[in-house]
CSV table of C-alpha atoms in Angstrom, one decimal:
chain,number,residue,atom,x,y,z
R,1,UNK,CA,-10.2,36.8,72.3
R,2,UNK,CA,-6.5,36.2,70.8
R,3,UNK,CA,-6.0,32.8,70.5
R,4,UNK,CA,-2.3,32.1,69.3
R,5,UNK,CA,-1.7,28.2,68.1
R,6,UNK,CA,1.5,26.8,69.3
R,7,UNK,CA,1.0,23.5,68.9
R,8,UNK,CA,-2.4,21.4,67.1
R,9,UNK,CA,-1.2,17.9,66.7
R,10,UNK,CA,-1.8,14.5,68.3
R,11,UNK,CA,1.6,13.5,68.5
R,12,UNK,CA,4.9,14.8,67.4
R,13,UNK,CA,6.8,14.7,64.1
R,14,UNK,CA,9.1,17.6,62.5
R,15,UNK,CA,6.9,20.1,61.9
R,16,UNK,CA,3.7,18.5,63.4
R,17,UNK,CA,3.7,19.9,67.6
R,18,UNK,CA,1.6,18.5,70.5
R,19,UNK,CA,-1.5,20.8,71.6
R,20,UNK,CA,-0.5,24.3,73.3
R,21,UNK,CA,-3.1,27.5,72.8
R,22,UNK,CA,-1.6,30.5,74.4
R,23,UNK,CA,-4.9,32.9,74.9
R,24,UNK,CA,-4.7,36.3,74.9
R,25,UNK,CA,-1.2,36.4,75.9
R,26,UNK,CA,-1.8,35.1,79.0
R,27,UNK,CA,-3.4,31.8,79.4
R,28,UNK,CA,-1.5,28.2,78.2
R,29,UNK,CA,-4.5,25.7,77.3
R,30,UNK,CA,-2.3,22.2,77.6
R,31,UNK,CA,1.3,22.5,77.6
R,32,UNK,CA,2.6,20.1,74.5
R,33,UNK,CA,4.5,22.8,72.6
R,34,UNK,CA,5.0,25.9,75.5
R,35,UNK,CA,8.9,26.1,75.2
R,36,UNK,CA,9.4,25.1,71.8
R,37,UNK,CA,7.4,27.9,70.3
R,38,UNK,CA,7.2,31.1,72.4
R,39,UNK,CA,10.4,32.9,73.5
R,40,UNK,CA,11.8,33.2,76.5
R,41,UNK,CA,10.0,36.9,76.9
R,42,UNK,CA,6.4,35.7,76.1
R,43,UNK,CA,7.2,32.3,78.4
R,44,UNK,CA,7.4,35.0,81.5
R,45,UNK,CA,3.8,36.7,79.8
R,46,UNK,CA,1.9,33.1,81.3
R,47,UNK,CA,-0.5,33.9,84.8
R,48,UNK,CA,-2.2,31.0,84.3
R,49,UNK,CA,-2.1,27.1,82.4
R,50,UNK,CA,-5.7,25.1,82.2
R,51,UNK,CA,-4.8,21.5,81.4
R,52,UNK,CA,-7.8,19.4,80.1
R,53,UNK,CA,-6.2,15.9,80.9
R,54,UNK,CA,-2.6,14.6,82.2
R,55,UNK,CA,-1.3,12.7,79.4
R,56,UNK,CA,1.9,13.3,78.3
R,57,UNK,CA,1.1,15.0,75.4
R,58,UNK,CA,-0.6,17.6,77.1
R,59,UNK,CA,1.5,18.0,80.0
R,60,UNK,CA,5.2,17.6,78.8
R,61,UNK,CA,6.2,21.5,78.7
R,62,UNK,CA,5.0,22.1,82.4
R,63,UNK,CA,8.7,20.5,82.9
R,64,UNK,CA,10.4,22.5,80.3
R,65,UNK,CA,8.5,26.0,80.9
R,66,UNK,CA,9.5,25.4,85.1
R,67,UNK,CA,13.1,25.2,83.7
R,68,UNK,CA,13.7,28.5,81.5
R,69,UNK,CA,11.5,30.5,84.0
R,70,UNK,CA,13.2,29.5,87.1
R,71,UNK,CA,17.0,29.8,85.8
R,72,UNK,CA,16.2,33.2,84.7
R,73,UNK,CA,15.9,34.1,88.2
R,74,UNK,CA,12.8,36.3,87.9
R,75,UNK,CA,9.0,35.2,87.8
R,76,UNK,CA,5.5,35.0,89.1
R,77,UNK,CA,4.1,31.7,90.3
R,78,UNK,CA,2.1,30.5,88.0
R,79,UNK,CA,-1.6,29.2,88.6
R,80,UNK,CA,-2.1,25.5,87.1
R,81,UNK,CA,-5.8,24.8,87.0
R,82,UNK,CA,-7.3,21.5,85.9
R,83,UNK,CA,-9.5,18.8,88.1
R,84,UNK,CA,-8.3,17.8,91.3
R,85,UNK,CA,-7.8,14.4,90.1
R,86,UNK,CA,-5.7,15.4,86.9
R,87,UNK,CA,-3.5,18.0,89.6
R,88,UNK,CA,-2.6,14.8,91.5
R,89,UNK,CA,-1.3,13.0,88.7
R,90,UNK,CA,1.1,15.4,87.9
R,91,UNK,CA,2.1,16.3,91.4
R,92,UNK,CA,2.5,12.3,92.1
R,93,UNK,CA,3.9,11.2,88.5
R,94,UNK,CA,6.1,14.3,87.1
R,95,UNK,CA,6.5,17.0,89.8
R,96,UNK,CA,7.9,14.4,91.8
R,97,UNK,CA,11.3,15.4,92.8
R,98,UNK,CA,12.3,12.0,90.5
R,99,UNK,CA,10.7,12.8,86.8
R,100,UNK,CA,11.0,16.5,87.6
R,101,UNK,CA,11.8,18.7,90.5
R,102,UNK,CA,8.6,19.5,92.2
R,103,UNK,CA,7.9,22.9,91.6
R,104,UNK,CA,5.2,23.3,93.8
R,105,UNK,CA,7.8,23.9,96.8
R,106,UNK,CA,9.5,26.9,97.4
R,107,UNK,CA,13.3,26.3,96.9
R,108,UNK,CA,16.7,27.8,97.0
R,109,UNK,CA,15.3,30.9,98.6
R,110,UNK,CA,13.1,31.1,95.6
R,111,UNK,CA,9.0,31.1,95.6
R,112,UNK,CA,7.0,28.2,94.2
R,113,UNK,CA,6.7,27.8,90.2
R,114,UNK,CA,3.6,26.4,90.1
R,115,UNK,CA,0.3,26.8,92.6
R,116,UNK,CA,-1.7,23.8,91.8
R,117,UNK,CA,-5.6,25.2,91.9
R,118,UNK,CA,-8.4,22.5,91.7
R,119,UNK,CA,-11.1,23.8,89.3
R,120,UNK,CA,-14.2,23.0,90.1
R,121,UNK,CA,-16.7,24.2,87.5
R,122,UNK,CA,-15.8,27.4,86.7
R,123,UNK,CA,-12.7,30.0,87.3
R,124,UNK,CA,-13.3,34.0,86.5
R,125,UNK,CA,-9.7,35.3,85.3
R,126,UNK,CA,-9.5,39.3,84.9
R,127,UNK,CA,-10.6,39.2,81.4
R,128,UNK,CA,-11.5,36.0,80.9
R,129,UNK,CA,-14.4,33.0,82.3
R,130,UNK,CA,-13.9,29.9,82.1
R,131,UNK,CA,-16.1,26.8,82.6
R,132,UNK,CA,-15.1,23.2,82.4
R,133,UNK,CA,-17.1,20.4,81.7
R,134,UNK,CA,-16.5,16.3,82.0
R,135,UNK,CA,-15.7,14.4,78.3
R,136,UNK,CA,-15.0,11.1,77.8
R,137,UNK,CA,-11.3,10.5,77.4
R,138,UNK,CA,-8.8,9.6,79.9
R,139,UNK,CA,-10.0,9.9,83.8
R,140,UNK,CA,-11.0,13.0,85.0
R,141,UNK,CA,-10.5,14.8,81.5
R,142,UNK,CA,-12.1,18.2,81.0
R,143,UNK,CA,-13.1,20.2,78.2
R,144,UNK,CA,-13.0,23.8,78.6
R,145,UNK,CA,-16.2,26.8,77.6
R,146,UNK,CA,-14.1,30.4,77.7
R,147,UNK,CA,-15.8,33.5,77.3
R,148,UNK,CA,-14.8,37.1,77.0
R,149,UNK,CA,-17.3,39.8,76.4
R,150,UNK,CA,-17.0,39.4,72.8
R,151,UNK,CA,-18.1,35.8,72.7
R,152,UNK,CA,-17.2,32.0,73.6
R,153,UNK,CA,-14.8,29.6,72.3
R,154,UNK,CA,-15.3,26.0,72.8
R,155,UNK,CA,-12.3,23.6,73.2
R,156,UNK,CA,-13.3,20.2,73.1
R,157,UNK,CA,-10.1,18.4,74.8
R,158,UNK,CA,-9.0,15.0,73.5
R,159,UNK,CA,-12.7,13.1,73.7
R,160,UNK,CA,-14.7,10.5,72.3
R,161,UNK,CA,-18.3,10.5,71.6
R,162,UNK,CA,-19.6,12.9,74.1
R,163,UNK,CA,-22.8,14.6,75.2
R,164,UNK,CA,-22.2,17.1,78.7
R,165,UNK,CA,-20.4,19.5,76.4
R,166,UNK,CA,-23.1,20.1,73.4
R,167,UNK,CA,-25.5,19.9,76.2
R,168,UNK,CA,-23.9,23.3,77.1
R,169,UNK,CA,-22.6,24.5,73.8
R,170,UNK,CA,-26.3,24.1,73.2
R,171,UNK,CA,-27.4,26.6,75.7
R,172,UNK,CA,-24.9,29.3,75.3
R,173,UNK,CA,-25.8,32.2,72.6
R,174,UNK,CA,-22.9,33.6,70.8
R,175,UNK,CA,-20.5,30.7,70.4
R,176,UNK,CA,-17.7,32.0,68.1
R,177,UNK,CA,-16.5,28.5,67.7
R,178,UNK,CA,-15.7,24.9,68.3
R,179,UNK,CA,-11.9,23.4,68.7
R,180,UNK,CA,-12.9,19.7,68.2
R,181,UNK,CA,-10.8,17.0,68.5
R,182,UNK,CA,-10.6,14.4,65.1
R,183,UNK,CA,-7.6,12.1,65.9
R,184,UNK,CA,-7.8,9.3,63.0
R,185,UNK,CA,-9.0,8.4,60.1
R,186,UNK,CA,-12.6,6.6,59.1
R,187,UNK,CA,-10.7,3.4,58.3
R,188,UNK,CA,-8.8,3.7,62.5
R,189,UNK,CA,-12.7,4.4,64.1
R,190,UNK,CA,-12.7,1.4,66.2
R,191,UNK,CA,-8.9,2.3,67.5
R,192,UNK,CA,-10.8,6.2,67.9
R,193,UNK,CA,-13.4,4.4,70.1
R,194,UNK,CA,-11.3,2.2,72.2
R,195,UNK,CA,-9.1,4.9,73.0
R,196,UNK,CA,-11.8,7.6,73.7
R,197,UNK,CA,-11.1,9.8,70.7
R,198,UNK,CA,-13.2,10.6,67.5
R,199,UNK,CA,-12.2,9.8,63.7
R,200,UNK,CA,-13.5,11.4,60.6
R,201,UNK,CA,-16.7,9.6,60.9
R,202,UNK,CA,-17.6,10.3,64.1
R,203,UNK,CA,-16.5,13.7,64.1
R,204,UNK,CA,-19.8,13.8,61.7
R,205,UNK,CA,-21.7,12.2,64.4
R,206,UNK,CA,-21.0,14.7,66.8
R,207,UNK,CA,-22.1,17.7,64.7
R,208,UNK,CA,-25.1,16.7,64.7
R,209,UNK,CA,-25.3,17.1,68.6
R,210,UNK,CA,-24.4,20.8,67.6
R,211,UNK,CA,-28.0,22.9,66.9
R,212,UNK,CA,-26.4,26.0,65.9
R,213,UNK,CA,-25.2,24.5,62.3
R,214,UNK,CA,-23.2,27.9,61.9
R,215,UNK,CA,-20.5,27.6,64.3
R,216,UNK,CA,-17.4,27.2,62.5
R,217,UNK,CA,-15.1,23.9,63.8
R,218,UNK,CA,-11.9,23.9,63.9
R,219,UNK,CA,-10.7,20.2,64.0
R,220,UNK,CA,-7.1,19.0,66.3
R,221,UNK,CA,-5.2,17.1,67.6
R,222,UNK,CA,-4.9,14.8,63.9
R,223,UNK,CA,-2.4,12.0,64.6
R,224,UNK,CA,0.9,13.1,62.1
R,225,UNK,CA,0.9,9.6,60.6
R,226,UNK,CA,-2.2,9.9,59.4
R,227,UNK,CA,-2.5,14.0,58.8
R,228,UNK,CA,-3.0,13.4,55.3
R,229,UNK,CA,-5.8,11.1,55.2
R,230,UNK,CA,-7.8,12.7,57.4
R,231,UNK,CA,-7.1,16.2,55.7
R,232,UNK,CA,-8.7,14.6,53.2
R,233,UNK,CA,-11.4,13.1,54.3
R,234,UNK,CA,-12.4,16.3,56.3
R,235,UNK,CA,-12.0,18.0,52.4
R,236,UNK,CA,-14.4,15.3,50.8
R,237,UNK,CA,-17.3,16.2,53.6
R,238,UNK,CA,-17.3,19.3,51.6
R,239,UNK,CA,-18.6,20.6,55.0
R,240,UNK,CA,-17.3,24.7,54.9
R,241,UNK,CA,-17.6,24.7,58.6
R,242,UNK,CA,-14.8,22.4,59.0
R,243,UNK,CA,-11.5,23.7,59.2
R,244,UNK,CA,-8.0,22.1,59.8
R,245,UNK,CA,-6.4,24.0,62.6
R,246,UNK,CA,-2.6,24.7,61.8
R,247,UNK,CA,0.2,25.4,64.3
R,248,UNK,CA,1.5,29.1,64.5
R,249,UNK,CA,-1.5,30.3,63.2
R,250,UNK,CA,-3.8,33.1,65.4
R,251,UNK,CA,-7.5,33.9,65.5
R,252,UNK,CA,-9.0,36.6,66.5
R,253,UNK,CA,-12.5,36.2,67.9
């Protein structure tokens, strides 16, 4: 599995982008940083786009990607999968014909950009299968479990403290790894749990849901104003299964 990291952040300053993983040249996991770091050629490569919740973070590009694809006059409709719930917040707050043109709809003779597909629990792609699971963030937020034959990768989503998803992390045989989410720093955990996200500390909490203790993690999502401090809290753990995830980087698993 080719996992190619457009974007890693939890928010957006120069040279820190919102969370886009383009999978095997195919599949857009959230679409924070589509248009601003694939070119126009790879933009028309994307069948499919899982979203794991609808804030604006996560969403933003669906805009931006509709835009380039559909003034160059040639593409595919592309398959946007999330929960039903997360589908109509887009449709009824962005693809709205007042945010953003609803793309849905076929128009000016043209075929739809987008086919909104409810996923239920899982979704077989030609190469890939892909399972999602409920964690606790925003309504309706998913994380996502996507094998290949090779192996499975484990994307957390944004979250807090959570227990569905090592449930079934705990089950599965060859996990290759974990992308967790770690959004602030020890000293911000209350803000983390009010807001449904994990800090440094609780990050720690959470691996020890994890049985297999050799599954690399590779953290996201860190908020840009506090990058730094969490970098370095995550170094003082002096845990080598921790790793901070960088934008434009790829893995190969």
């Amino acid at each position: 599995m080719k996992i190619k990291v457009l974007g890693c952040n939890g928010g957006q300053l120069p040279g820190y982008f919102p969370v886009s993983f383009f999978i095997n040249d195919h599949l857009i996991l959230d679409a924070g940083s589509i248009t601003s770091h694939l070119s126009l050629k790879d933009q028309h490569k994307i069948r499919e786009i899982l979203i794991t919740h609808g804030h604006l973070d996560h969403v933003k590009d669906i805009c931006f990607l509709a835009d380039n694809l559909f003034l160059s006059g040639s593409y595919r409709t592309i398959s946007l999968y999330s929960s039903e719930a997360i589908l109509l917040d887009i449709k009824k707050n962005i693809l709205n014909g007042i945010i953003w043109p609803d793309m849905t709809k076929s128009s000016f003779q043209q075929a739809p950009l987008y086919s909104l597909r409810s996923i239920k629990k899982t979704l077989s792609l030609e190469d890939l299968s892909i399972e999602a699971t409920d964690v606790t963030h925003s309504h309706a937020a998913l994380g996502y479990v996507i094998s290949d034959k090779k192996g499975t990768v484990v994307f957390s989503g944004d979250t807090g403290a959570t227990d569905e998803l090592w449930e079934k992390v705990n089950h599965i045989k060859n996990v290759k790894a974990i992308f967790l989410e770690c959004s602030f720093p020890t000293a911000l955990s209350d803000i983390a749990w009010k807001s449904r996200h994990l800090s440094t500390q609780s990050v720690v909490r959470e691996l020890r849901k994890i049985k297999n203790i050799k599954i690399p993690i590779y953290l996201y999502h860190l908020k840009p104003v506090y990058f730094n401090k969490i970098q370095s809290e995550i170094k003082k753990l002096g845990n080598p299964r921790l790793h901070i995830l960088k934008s434009n980087s790829v893995l190969n698993f």
